[in-house]
mmCIF file of N, CA and C in Angstrom:
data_model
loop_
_atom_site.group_PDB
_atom_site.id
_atom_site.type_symbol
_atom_site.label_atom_id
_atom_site.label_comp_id
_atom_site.label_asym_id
_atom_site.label_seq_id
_atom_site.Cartn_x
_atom_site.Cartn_y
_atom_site.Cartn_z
ATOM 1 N N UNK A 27 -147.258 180.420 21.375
ATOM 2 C CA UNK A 27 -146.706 179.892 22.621
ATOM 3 C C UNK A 27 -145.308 179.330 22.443
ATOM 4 N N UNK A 28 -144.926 178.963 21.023
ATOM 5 C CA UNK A 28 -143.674 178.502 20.514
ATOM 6 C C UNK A 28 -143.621 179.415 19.548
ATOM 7 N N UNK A 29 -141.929 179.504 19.284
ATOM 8 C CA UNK A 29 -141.398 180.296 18.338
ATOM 9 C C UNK A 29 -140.271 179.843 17.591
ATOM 10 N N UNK A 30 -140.181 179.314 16.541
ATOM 11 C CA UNK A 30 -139.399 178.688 15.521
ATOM 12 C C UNK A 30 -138.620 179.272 14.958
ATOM 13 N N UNK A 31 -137.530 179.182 14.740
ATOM 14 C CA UNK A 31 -136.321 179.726 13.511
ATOM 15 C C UNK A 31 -135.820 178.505 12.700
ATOM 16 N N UNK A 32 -135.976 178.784 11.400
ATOM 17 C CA UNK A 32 -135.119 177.629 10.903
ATOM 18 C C UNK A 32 -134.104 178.222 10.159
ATOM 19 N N UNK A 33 -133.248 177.006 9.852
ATOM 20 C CA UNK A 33 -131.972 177.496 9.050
ATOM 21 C C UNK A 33 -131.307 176.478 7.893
ATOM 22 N N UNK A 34 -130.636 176.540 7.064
ATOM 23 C CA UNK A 34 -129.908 175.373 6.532
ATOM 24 C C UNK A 34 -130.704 175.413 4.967
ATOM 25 N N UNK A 35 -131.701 175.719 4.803
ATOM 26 C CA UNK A 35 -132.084 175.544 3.302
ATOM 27 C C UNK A 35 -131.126 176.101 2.406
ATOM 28 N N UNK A 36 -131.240 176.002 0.768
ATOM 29 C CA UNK A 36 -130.052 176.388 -0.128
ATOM 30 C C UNK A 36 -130.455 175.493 -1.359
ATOM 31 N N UNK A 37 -129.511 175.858 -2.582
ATOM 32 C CA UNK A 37 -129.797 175.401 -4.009
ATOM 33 C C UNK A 37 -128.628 173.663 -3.761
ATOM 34 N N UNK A 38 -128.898 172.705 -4.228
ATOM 35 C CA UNK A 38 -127.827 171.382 -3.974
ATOM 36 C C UNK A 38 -128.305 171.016 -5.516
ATOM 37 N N UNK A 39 -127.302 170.302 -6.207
ATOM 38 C CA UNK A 39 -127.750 169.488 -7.025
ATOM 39 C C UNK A 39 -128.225 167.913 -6.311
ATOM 40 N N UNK A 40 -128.710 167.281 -7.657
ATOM 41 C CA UNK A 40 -129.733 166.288 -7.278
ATOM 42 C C UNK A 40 -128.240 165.080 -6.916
ATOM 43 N N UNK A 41 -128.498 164.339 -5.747
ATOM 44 C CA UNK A 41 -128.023 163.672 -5.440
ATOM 45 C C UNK A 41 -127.154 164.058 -3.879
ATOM 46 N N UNK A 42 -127.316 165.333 -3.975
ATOM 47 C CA UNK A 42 -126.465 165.999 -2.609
ATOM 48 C C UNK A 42 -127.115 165.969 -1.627
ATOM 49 N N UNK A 43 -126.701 166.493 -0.452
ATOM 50 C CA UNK A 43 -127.571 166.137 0.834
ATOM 51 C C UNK A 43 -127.268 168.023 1.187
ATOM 52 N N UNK A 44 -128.518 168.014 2.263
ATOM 53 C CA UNK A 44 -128.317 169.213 3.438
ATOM 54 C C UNK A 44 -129.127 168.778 4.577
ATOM 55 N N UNK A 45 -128.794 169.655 5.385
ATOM 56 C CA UNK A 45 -129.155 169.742 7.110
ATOM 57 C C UNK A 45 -129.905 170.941 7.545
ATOM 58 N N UNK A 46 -131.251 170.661 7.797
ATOM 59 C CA UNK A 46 -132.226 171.909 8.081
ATOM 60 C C UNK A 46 -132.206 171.592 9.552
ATOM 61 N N UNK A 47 -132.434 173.045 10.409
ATOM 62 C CA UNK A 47 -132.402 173.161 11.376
ATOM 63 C C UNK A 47 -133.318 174.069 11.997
ATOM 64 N N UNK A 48 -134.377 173.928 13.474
ATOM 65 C CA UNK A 48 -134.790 174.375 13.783
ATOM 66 C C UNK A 48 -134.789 174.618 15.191
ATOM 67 N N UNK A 49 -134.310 176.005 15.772
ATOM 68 C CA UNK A 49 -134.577 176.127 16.973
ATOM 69 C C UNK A 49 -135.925 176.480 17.774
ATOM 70 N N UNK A 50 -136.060 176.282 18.878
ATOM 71 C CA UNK A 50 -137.333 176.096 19.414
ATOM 72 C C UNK A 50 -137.265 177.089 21.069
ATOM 73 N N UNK A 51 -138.026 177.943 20.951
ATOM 74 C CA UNK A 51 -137.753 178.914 22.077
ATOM 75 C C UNK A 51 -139.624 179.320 23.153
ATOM 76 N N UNK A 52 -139.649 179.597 23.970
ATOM 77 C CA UNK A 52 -141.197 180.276 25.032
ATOM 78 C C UNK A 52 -141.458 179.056 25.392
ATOM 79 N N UNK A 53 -142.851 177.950 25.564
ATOM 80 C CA UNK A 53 -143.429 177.635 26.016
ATOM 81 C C UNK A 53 -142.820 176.250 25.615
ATOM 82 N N UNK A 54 -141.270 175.825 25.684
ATOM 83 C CA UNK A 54 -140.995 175.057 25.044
ATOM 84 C C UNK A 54 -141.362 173.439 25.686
ATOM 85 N N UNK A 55 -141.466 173.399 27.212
ATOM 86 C CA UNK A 55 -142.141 172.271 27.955
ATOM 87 C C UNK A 55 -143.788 171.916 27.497
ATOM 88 N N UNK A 56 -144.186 172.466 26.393
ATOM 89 C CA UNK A 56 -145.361 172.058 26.043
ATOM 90 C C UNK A 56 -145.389 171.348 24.568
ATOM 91 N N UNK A 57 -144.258 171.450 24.144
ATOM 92 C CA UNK A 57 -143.970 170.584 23.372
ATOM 93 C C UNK A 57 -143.953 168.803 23.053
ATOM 94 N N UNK A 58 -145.074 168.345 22.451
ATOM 95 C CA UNK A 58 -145.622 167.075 22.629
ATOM 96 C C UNK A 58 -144.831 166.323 21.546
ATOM 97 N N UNK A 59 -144.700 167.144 20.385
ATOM 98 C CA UNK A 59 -143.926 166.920 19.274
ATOM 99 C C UNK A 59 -143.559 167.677 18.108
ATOM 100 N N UNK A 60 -142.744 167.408 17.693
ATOM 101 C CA UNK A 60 -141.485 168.626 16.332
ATOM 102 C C UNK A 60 -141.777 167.886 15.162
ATOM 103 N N UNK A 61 -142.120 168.759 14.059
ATOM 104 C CA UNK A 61 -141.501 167.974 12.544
ATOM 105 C C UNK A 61 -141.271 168.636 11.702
ATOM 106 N N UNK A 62 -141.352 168.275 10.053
ATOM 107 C CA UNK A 62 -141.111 169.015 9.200
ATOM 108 C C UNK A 62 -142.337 169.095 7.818
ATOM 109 N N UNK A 63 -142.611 169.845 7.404
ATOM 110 C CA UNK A 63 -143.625 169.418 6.516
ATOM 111 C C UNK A 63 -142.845 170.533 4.950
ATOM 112 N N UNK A 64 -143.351 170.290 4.205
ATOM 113 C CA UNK A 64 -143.221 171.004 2.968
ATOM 114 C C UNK A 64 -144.178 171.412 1.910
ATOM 115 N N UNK A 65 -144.023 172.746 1.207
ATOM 116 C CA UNK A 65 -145.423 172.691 -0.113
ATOM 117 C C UNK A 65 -144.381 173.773 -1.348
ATOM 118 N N UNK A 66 -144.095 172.223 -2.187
ATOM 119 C CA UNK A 66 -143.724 172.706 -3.632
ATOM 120 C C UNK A 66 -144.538 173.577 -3.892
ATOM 121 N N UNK A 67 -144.149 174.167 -5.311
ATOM 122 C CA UNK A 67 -144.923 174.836 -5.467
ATOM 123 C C UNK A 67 -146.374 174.627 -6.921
ATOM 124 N N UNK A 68 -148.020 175.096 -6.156
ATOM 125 C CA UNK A 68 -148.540 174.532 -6.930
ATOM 126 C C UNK A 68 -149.479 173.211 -6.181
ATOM 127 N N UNK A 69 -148.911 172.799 -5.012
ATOM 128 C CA UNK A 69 -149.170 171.941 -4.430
ATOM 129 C C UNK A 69 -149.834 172.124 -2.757
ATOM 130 N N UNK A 70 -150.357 171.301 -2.121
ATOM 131 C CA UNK A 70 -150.335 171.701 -1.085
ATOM 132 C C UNK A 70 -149.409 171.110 -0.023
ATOM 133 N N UNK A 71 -149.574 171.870 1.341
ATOM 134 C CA UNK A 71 -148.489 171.484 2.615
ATOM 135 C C UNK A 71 -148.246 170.206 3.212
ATOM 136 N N UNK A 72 -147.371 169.202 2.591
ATOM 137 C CA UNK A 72 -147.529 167.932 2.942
ATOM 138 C C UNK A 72 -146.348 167.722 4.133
ATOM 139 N N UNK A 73 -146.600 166.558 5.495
ATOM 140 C CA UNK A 73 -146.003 165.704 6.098
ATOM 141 C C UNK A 73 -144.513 165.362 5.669
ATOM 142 N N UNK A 74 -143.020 165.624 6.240
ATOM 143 C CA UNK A 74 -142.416 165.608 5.851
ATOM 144 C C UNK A 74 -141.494 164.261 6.510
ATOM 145 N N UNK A 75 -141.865 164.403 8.065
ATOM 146 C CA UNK A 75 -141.081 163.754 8.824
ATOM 147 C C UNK A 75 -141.553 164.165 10.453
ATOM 148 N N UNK A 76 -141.844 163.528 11.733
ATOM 149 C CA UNK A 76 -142.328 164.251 12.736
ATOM 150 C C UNK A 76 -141.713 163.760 13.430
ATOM 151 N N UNK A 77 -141.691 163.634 15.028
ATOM 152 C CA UNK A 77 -140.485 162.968 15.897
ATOM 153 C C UNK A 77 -141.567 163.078 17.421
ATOM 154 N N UNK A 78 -142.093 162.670 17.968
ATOM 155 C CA UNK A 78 -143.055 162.980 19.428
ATOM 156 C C UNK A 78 -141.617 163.111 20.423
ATOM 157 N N UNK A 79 -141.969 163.685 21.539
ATOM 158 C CA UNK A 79 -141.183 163.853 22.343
ATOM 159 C C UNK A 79 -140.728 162.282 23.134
ATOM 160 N N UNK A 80 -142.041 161.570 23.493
ATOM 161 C CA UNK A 80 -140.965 160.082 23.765
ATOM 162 C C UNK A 80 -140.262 159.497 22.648
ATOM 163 N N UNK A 81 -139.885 159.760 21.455
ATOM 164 C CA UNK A 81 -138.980 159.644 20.492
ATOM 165 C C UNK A 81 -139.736 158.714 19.170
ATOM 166 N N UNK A 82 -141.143 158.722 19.494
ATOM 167 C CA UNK A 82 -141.707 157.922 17.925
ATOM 168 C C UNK A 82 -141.533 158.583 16.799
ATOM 169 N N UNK A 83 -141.146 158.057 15.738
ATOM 170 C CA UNK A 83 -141.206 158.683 14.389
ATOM 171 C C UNK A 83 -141.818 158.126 13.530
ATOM 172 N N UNK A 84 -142.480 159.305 12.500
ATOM 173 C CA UNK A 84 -142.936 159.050 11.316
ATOM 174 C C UNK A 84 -142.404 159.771 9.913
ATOM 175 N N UNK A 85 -141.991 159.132 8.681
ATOM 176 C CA UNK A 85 -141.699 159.685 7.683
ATOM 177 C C UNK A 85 -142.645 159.662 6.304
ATOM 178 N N UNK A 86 -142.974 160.299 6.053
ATOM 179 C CA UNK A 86 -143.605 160.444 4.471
ATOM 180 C C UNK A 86 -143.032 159.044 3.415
ATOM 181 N N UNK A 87 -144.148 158.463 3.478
ATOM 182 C CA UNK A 87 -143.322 157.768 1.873
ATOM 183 C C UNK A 87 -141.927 157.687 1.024
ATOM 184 N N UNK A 88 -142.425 158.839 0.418
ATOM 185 C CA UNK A 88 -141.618 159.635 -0.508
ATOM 186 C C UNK A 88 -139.545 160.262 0.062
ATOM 187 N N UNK A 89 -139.930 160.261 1.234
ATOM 188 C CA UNK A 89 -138.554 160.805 1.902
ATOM 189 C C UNK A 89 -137.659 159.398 2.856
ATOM 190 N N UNK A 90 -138.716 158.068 2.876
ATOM 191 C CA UNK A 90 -138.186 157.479 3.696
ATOM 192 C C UNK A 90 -136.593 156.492 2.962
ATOM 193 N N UNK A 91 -136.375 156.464 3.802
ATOM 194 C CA UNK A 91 -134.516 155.771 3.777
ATOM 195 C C UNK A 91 -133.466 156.821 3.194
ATOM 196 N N UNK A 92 -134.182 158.286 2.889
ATOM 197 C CA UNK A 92 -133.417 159.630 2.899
ATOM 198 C C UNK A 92 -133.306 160.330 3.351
ATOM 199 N N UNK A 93 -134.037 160.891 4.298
ATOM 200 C CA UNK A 93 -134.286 161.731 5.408
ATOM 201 C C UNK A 93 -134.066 160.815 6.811
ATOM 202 N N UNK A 94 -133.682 161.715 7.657
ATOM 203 C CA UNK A 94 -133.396 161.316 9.386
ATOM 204 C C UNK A 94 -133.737 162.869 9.515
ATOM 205 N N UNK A 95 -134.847 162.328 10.882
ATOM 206 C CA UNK A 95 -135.126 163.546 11.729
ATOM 207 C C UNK A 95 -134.853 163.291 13.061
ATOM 208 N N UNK A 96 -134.296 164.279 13.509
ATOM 209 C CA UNK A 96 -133.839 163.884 15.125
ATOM 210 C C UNK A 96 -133.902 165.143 16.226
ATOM 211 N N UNK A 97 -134.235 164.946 17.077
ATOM 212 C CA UNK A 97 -134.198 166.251 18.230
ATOM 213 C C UNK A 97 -133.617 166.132 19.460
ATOM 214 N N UNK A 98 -132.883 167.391 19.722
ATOM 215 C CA UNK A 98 -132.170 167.346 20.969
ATOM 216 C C UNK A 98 -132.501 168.892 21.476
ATOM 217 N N UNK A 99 -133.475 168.074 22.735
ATOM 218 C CA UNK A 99 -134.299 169.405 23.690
ATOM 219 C C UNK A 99 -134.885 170.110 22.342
ATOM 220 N N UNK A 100 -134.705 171.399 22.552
ATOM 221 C CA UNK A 100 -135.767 172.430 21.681
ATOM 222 C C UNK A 100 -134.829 172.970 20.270
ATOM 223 N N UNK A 101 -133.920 171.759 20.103
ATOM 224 C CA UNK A 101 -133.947 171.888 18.453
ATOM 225 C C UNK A 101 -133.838 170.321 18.128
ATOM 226 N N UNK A 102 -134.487 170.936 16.744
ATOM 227 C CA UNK A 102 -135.016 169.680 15.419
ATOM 228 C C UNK A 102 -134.448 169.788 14.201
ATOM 229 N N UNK A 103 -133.565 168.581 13.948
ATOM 230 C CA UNK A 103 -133.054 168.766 12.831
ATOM 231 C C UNK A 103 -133.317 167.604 11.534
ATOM 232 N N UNK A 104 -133.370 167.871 10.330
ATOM 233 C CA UNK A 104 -133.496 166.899 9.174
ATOM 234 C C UNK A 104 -132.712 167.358 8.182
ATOM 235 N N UNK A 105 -131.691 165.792 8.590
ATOM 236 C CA UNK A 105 -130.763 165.245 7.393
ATOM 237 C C UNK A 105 -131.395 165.105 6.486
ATOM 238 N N UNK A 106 -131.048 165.794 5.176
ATOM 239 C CA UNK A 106 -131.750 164.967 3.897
ATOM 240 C C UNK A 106 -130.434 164.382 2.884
ATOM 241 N N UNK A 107 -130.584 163.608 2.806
ATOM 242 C CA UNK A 107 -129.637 162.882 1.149
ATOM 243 C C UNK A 107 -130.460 162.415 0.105
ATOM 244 N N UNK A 108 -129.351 162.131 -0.457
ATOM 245 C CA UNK A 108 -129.763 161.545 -1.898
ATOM 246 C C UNK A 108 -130.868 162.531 -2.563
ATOM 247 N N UNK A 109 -131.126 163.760 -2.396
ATOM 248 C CA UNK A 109 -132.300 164.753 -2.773
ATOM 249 C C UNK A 109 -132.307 164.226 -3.884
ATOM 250 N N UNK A 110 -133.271 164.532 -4.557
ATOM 251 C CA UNK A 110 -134.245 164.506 -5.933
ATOM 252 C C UNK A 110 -134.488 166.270 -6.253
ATOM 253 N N UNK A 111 -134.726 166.187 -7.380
ATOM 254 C CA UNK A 111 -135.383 167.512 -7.657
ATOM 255 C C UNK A 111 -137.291 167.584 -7.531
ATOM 256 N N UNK A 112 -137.728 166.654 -7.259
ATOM 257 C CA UNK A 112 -138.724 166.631 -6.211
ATOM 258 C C UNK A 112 -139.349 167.066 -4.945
ATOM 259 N N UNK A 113 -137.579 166.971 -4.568
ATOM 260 C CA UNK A 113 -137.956 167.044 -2.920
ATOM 261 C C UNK A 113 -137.779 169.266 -2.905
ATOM 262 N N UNK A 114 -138.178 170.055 -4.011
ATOM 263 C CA UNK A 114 -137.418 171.136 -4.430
ATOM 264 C C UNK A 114 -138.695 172.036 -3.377
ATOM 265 N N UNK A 115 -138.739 172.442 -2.237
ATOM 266 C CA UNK A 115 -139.950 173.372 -2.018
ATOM 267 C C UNK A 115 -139.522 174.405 -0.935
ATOM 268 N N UNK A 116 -140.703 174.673 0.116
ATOM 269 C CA UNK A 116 -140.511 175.677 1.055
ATOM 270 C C UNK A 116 -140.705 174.314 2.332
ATOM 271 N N UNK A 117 -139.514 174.323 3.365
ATOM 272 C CA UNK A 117 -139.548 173.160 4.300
ATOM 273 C C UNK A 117 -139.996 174.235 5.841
ATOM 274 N N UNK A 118 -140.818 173.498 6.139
ATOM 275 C CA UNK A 118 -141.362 174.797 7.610
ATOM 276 C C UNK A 118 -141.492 173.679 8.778
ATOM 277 N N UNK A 119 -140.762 174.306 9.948
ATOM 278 C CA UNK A 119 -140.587 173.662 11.236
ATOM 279 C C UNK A 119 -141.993 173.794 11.933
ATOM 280 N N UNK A 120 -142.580 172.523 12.725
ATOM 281 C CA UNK A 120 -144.091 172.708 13.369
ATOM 282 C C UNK A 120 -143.435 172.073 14.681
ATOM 283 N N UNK A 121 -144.250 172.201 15.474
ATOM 284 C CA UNK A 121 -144.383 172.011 16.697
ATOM 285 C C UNK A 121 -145.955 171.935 17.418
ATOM 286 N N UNK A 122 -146.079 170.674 18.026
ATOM 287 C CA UNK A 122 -147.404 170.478 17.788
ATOM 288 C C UNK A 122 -147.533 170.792 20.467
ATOM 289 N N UNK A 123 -148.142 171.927 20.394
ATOM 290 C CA UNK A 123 -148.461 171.826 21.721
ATOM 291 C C UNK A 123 -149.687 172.659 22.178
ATOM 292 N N UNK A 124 -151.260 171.834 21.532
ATOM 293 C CA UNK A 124 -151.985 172.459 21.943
ATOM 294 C C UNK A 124 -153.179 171.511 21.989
ATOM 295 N N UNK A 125 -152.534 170.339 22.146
ATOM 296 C CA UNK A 125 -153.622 168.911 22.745
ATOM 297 C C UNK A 125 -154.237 168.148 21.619
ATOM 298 N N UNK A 126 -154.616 167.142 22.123
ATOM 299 C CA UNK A 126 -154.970 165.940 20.842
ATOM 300 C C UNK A 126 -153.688 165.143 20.346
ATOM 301 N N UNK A 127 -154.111 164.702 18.976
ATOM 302 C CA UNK A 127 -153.235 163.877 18.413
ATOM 303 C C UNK A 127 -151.597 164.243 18.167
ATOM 304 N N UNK A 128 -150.199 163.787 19.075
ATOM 305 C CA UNK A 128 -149.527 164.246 18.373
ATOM 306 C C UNK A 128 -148.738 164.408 16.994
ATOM 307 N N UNK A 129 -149.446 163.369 16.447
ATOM 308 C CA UNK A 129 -148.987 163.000 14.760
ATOM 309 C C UNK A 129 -149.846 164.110 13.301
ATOM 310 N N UNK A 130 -150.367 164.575 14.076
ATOM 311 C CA UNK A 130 -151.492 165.784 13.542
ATOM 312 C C UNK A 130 -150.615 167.247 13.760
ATOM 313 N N UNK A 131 -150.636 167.752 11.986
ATOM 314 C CA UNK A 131 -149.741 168.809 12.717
ATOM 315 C C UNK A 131 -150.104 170.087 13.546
ATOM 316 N N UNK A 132 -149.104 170.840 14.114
ATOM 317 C CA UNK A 132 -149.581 171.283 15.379
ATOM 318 C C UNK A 132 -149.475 172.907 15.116
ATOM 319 N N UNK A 133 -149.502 173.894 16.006
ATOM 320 C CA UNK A 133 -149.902 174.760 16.315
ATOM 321 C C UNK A 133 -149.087 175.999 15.739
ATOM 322 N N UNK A 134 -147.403 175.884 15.590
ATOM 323 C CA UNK A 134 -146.637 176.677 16.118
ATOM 324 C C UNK A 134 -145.656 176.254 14.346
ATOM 325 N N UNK A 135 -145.352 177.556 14.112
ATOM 326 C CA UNK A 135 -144.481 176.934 13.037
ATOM 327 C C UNK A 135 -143.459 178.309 12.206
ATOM 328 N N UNK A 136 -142.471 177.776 11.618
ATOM 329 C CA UNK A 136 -141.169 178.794 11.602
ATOM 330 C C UNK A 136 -141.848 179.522 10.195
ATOM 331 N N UNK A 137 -140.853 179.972 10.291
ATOM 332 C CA UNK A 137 -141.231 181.165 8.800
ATOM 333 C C UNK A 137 -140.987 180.236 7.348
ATOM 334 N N UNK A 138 -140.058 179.566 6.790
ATOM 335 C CA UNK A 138 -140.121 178.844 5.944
ATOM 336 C C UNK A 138 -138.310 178.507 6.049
ATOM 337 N N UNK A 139 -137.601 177.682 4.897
ATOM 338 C CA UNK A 139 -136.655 177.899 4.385
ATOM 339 C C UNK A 139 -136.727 177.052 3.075
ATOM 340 N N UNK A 140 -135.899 178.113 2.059
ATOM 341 C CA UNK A 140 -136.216 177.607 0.840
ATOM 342 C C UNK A 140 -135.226 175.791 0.368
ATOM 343 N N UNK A 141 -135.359 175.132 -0.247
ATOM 344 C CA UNK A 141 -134.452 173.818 -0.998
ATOM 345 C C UNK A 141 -135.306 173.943 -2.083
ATOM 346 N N UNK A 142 -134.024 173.806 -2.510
ATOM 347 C CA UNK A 142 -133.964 173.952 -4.271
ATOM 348 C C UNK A 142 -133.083 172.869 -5.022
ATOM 349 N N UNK A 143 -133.016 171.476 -5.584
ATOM 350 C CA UNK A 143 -132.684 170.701 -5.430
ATOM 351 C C UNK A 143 -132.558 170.715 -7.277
ATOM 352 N N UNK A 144 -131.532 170.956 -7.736
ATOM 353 C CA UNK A 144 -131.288 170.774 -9.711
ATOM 354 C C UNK A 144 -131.156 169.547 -10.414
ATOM 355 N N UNK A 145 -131.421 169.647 -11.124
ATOM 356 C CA UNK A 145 -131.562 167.835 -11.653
ATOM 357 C C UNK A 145 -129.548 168.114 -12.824
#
């Protein structure tokens, strides 16, 4: 019902920042809420950062006071700095519009983009 593109992933050394981006296209008024999740590799698909449409946010542990996620209409974007070679995986855009919790991830989600983060 949603259809995701993301963009902006790439190799940074550790300490650099990038800007992932996701556009958001179809059933886009059913959109309750946008985020980002990630799965190194080896690991599974964890919570990255989410944003609800009246503007609550939540960040992962691990990413908070480095990451900003922010949305305007049907794109979602996350600043990352200060990377770690931690933060090194596949980052995938969700979009949660198919009822229930919106902090639960949701339905709709982009193809991937790679960060690769070098120590």
């Amino acid at each position: 019902q949603v259809q995701l593109v993301e963009s902006g992933g790439g190799l940074v050394q550790a300490g650099g920042s990038l800007r992932l981006s996701c556009a958001a296209s179809g059933n886009i008024f059913r959109i309750n809420a946008m985020g980002w999740y990630r799965q190194a590799p080896g690991k599974q698909r964890e919570l990255v950062a989410l944003i609800t449409t009246p503007g609550d946010i939540r960040y992962a542990d691990a990413v908070k006071g480095r990451f900003t996620i922010s949305r305007d209409g049907a794109k979602n974007s996350l600043q990352m700095s200060s990377l770690k070679p931690e933060d090194t995986a596949v980052y995938y855009c969700n979009a949660h519009t198919g009822g229930g919790s919106a902090y639960l991830p949701g339905s709709s989600w982009g193809q991937g983009t790679q960060v690769t983060v070098s120590s």
